[in-house]
Short mmCIF file of C-alpha atoms and ligand atoms in Angstrom, two decimals:
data_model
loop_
_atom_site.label_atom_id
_atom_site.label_comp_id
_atom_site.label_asym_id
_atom_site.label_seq_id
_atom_site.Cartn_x
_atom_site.Cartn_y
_atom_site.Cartn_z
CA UNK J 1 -72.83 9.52 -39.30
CA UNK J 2 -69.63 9.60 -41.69
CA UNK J 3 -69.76 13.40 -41.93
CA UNK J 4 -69.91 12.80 -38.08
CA UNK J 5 -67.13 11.10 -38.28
CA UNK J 6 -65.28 13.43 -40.20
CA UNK J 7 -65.92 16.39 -38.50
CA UNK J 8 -64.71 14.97 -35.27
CA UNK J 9 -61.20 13.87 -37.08
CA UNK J 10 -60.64 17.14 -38.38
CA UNK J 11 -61.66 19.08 -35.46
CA UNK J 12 -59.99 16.94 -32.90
CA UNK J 13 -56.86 16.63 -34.72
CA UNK J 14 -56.85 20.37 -34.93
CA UNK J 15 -57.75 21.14 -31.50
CA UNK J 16 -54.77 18.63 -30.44
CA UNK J 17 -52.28 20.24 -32.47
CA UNK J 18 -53.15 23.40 -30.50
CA UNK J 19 -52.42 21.73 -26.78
CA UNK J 20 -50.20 23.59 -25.01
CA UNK J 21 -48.93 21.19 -22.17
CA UNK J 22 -49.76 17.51 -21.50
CA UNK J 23 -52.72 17.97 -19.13
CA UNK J 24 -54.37 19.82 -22.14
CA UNK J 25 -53.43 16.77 -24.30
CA UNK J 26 -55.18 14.62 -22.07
CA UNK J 27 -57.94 16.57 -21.49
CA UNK J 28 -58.81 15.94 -25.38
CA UNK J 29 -57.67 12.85 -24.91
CA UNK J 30 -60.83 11.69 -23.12
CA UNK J 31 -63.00 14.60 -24.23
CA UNK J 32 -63.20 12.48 -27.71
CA UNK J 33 -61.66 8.80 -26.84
CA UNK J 34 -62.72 8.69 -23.30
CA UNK J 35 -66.01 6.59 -22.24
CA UNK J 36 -68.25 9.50 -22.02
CA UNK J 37 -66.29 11.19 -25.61
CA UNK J 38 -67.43 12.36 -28.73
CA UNK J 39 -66.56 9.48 -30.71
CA UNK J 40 -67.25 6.31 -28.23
CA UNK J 41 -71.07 8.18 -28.56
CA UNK J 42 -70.90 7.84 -32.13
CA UNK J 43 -70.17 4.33 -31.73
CA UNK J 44 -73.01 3.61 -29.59
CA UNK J 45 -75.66 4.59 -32.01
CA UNK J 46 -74.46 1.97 -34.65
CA UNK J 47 -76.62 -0.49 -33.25
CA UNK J 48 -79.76 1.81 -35.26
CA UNK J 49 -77.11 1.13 -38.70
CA UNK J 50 -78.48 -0.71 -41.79
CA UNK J 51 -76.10 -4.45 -41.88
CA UNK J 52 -74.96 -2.72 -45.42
CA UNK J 53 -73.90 0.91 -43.52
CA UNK J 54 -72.37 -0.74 -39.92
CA UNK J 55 -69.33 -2.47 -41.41
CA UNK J 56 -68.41 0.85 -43.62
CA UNK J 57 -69.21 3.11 -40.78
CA UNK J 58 -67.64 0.65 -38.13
CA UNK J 59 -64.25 0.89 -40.79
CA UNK J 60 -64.32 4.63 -40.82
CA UNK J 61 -64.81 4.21 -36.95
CA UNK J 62 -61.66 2.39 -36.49
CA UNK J 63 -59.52 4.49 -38.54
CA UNK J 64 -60.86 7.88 -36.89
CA UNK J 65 -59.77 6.51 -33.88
CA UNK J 66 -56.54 5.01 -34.71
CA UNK J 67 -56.01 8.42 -36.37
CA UNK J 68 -56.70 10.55 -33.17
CA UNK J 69 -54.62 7.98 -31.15
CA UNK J 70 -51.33 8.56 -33.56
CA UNK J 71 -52.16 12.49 -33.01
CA UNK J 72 -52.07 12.10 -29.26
CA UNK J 73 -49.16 10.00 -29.00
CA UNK J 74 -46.90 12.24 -31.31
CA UNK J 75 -48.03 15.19 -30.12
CA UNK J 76 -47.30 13.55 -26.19
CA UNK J 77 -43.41 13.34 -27.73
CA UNK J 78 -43.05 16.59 -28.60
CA UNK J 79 -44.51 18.39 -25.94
CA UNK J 80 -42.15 15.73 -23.89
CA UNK J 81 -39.11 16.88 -26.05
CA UNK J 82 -39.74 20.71 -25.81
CA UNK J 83 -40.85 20.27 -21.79
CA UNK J 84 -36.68 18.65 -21.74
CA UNK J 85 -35.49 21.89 -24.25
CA UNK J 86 -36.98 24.27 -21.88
CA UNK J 87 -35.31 22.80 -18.68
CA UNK J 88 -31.87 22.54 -20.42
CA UNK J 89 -32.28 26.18 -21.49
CA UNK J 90 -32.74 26.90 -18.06
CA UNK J 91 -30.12 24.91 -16.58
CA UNK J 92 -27.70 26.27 -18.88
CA UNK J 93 -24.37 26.21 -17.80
CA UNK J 94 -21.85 28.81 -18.95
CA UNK J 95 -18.17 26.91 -18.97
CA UNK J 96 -16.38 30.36 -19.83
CA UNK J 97 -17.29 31.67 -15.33
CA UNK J 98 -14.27 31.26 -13.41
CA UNK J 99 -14.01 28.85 -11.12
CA UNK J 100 -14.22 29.04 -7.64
CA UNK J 101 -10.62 29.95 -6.24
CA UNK J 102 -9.46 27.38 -2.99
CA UNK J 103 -6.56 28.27 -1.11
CA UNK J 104 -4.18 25.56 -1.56
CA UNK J 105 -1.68 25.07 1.60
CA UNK J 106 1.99 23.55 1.73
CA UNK J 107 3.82 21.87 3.87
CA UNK J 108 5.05 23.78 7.27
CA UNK J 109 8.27 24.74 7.70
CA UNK J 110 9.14 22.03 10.23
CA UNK J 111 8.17 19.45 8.00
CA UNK J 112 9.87 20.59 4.92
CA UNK J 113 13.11 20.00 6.53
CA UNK J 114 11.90 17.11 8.70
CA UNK J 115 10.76 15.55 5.26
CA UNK J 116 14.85 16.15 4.01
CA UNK J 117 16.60 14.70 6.77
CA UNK J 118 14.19 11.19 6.57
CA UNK J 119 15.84 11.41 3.23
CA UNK J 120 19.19 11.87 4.03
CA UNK J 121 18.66 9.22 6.81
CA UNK J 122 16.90 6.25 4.19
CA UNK J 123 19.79 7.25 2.09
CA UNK J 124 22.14 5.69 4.62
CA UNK J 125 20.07 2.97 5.09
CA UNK J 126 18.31 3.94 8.13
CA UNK J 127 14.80 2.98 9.38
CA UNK J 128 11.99 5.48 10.25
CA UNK J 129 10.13 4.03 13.20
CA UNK J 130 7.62 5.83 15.87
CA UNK J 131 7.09 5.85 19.37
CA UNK J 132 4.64 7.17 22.16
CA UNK J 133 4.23 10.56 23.23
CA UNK J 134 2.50 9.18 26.25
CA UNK J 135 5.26 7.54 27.95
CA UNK J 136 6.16 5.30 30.97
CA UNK J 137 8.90 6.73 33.32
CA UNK J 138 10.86 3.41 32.59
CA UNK J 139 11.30 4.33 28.71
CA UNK J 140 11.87 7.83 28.91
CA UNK J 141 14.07 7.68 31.70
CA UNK J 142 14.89 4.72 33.99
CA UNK J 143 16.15 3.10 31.21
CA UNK J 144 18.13 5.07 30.05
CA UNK J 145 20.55 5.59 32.67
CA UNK J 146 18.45 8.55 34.70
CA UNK J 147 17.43 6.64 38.20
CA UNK J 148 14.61 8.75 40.02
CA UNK J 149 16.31 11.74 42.06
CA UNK J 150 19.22 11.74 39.21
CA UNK J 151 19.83 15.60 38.38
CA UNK J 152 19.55 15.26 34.90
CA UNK J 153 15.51 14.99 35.80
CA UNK J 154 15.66 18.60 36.71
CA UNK J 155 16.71 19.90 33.16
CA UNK J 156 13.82 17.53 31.90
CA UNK J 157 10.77 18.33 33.93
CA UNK J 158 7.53 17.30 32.37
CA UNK J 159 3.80 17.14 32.28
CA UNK J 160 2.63 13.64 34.60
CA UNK J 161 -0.46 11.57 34.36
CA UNK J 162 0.89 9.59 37.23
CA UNK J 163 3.90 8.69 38.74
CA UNK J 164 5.25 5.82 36.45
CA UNK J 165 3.32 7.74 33.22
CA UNK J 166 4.47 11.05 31.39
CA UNK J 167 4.58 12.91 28.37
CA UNK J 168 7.81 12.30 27.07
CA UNK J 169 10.77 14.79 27.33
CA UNK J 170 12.93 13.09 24.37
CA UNK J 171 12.55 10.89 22.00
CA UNK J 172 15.38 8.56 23.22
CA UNK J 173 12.73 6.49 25.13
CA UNK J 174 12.56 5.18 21.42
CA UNK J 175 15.80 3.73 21.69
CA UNK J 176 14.77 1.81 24.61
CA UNK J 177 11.69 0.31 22.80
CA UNK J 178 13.19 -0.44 19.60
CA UNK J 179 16.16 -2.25 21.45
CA UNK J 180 13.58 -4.49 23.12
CA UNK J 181 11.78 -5.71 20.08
CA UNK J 182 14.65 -6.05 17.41
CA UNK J 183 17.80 -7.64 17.87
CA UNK J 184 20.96 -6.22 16.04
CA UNK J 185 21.93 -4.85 13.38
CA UNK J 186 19.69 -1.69 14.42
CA UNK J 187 19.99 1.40 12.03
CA UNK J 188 16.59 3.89 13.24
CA UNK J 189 15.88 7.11 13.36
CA UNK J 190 12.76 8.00 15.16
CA UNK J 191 11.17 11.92 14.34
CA UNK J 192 8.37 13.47 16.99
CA UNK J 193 7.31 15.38 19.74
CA UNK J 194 8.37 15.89 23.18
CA UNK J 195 6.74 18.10 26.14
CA UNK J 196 8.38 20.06 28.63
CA UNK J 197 7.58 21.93 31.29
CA UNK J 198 9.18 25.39 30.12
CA UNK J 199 7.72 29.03 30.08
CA UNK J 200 7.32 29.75 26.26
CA UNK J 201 9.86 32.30 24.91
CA UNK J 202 11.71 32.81 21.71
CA UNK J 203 13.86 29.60 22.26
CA UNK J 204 11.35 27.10 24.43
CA UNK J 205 8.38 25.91 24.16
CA UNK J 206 6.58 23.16 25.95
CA UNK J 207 6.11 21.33 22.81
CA UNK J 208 8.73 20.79 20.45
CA UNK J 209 10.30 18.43 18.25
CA UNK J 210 13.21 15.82 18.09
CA UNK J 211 14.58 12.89 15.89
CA UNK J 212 16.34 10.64 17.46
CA UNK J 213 18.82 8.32 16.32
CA UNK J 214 20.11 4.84 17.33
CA UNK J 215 22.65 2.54 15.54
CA UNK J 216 24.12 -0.86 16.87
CA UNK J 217 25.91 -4.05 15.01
CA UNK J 218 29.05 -5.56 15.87
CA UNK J 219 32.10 -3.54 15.77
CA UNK J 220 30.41 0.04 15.68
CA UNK J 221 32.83 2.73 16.81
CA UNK J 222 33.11 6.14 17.28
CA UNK J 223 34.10 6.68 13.66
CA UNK J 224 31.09 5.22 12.28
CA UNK J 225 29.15 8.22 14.75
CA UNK J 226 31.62 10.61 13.44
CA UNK J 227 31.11 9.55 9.58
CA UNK J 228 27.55 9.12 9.64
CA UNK J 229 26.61 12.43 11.16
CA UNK J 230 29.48 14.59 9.17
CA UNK J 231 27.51 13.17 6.17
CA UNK J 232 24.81 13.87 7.81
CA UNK J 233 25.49 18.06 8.16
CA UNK J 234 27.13 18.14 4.68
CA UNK J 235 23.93 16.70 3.21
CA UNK J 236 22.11 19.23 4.90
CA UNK J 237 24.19 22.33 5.12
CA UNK J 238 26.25 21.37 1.86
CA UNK J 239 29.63 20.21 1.02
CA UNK J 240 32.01 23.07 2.68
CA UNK J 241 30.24 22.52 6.42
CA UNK J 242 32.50 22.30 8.86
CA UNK J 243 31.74 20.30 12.24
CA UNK J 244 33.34 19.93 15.50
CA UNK J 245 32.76 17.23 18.18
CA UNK J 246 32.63 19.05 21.99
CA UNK J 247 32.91 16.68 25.04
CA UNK J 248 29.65 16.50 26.65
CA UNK J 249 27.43 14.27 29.40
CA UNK J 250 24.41 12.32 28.61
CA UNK J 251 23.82 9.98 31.26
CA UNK J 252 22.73 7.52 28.38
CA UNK J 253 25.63 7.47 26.30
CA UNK J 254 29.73 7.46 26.82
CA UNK J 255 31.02 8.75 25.70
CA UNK J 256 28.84 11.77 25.26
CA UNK J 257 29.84 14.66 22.47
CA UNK J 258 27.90 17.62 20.91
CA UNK J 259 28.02 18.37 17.51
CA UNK J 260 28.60 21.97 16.37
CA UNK J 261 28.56 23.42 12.89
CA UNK J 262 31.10 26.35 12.38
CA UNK J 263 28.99 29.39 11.50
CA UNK J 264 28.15 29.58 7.80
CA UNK J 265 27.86 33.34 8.04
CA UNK J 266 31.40 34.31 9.84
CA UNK J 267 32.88 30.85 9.04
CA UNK J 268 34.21 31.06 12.81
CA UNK J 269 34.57 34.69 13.52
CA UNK J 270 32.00 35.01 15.58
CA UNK J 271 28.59 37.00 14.49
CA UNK J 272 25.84 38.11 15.80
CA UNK J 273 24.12 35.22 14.03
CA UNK J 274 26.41 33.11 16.48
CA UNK J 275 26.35 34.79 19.43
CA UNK J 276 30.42 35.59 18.82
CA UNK J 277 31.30 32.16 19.09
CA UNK J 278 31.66 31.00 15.73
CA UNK J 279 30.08 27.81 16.26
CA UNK J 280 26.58 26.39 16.24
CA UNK J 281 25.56 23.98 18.61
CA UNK J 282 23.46 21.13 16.18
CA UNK J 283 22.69 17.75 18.25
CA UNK J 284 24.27 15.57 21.13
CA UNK J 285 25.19 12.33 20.43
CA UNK J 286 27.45 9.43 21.72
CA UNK J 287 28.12 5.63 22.34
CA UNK J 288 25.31 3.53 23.64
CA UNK J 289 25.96 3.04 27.10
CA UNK J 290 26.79 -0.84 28.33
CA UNK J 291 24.05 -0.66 30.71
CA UNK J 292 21.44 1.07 28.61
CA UNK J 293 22.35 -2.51 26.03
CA UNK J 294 22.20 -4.91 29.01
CA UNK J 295 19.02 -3.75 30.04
CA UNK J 296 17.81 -3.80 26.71
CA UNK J 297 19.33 -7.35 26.31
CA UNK J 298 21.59 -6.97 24.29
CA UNK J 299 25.72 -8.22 25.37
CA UNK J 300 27.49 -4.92 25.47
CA UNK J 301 30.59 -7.49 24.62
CA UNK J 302 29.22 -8.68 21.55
CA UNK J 303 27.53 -5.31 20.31
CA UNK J 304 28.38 -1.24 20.33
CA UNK J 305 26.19 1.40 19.21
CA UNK J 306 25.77 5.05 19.02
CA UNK J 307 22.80 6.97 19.26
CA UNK J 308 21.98 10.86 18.63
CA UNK J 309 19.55 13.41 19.34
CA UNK J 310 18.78 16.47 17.08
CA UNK J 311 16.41 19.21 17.95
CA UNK J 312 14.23 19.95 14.61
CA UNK J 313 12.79 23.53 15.93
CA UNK J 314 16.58 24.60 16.17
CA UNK J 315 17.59 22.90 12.90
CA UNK J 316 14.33 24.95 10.98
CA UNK J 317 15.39 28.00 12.52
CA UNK J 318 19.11 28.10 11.44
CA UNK J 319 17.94 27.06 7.71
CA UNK J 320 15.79 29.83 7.84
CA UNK J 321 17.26 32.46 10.08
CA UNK J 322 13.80 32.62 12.04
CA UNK J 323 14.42 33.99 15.10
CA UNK J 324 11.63 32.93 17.39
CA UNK J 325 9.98 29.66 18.13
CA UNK J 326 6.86 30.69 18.77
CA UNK J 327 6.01 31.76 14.77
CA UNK J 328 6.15 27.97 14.14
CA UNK J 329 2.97 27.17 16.73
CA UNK J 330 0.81 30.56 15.58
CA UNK J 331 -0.32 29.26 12.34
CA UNK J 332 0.00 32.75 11.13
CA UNK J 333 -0.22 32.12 7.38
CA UNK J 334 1.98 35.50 6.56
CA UNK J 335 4.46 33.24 8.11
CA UNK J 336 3.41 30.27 7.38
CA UNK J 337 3.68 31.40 3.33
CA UNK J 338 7.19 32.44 3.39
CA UNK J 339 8.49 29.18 3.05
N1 DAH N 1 17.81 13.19 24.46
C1 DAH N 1 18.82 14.25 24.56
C2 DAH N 1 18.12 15.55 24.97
O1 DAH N 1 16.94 15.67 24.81
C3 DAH N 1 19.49 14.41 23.24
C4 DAH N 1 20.41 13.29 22.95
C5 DAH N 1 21.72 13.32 23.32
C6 DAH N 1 19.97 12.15 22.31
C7 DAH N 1 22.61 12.32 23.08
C8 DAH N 1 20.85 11.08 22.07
C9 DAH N 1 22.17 11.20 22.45
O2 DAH N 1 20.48 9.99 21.46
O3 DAH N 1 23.01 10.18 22.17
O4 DAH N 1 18.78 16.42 25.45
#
């Protein structure tokens, strides 16, 4: 029985070193441990031992087994460890492959200078505040000094969801709401888009773009408009713009002015660039009217204001000498890129 014994250690601890994958393992595993294995039917003939042989041959027993059971286990590891090798061999990354290239965008043109005027504007102090594109008749007109029927509707003509509700043709309906909900001093300017009903060509579209601006305190003149917005254009333009202030009408505002900027390519000769007139027409502007303030609630006696209104499209195109509206809506990156 102990040469038994010994046969089955050396056998099984050769045949285990030999197992190529853990299913093998186990298959010795109970091919010599297991109930019906090699050595459990050694162990069941002891009972036909001399009392002097069991206890030796139960010893040897013990050990053989203890000894096959430290086989399997290490030999479990490894085949664990070089299982993990093989996967990570496969799986092998290589760090030197170049990367995946993504297109990153940039900011559109429109908002690159949209972006620089907020600036210019929080420089003075000014607000940035937002209003609906959806808007009641009331705000975008009534309001503001344009009754129903008043011809200065006919310039404006929009898209309506009903009667009283529109898409907005200027961002002055702004003014209207901000007046409402804050009491003086006001300093706002209020960038976004309005909708009119116009054919698209090179200079409309029915979408576009305007900031509006609105300032009233006590004592606010027509200097303080003039100041503001010649900082404004020399900000913008730089420091040897020249502006102008034109008479104008905005039923709104009195009185009314436009502001053009002499023509930085003939400096007032009169280009092609400027149609021959030597000026460029930038925003209108004027004085709060009294009755836009009282029905805003706020005493035209007490407080004065001026508010203004500058077209972005136009501003974007004169930066960049673009001469048709419609590249800004086409998402054409060739365009798109230039900037
Ligand atoms: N809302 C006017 C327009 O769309 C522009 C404008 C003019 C705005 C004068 C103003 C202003 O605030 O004072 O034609």
């Amino acid at each position: 029985m102990k040469e038994q014994l010994e046969a089955i250690r050396s056998r099984a601890a050769a045949e285990l070193e030999q197992a190529s994958d853990p299913q093998a393992l186990e298959a010795l595993r109970v091919k010599y441990l297991g109930k019906k294995g090699e050595l459990t039917a050694i162990l069941k003939q002891m009972g036909g031992l001399s009392a002097e042989e069991r206890p030796v041959i139960g010893q040897l027993a013990n050990e053989v087994r203890a000894f096959l059971e430290d086989v399997i286990s290490r030999r479990a590891a490894s085949l664990k460890a070089a299982e993990l090798e093989k996967k990570l061999e496969a799986e092998k990354l290589d760090v030197t492959l170049p990367g995946t290239h993504r297109e990153i965008g940039h900011k559109h043109p429109l908002t690159v200078v949209l972006d620089e005027l907020k600036e210019i504007f929080i420089g003075m102090g000014f607000d940035i505040v937002e209003g609906p594109e959806v808007e009641y008749d009331y705000y975008n007109f009534e309001a503001l000094n344009i009754p129903k029927n008043h011809p200065a509707r006919d310039t404006q003509d929009t898209f309506y969801i009903n009667d009283n509700i529109l898409l907005r043709t200027q961002t002055s309906s702004v003014q209207v709401r901000v007046m409402e909900k804050q009491k003086p001093p006001i300093r706002v300017i209020s960038p976004g888009r309005v909708y009119r009903s116009d054919a698209v060509d090179a200079t409309h579209s029915p979408l576009f773009h305007q900031i509006e601006g609105l300032v009233v305190d006590k004592d606010v003149t027509f200097a303080d408009l003039k100041g503001t917005l010649e900082i404004f254009v020399k900000q913008l333009y730089g420091e040897d713009s020249v502006v102008r202030f034109r008479p104008h009408h905005f039923p709104f505002t009195e009185p009314s002015a436009e502001l053009d900027v002499q023509c930085f390519h003939c400096h007032g000769e009169g280009c092609r660039l400027c149609k021959g007139e030597g000026w460029i027409e930038l925003l209108g502007c004027g004085m709060v009217h009294p009755k836009v303030l009282l029905g805003c609630n706020i005493d035209p006696e007490v407080y004065s204001g001026f508010a203004f209104g500058i077209g972005l499209e136009r501003l974007v195109m004169r930066r960049y000498n673009i001469d048709d509206l419609r590249l800004f809506y086409e998402n054409d990156v060739r365009f798109l890129k230039q900037f």
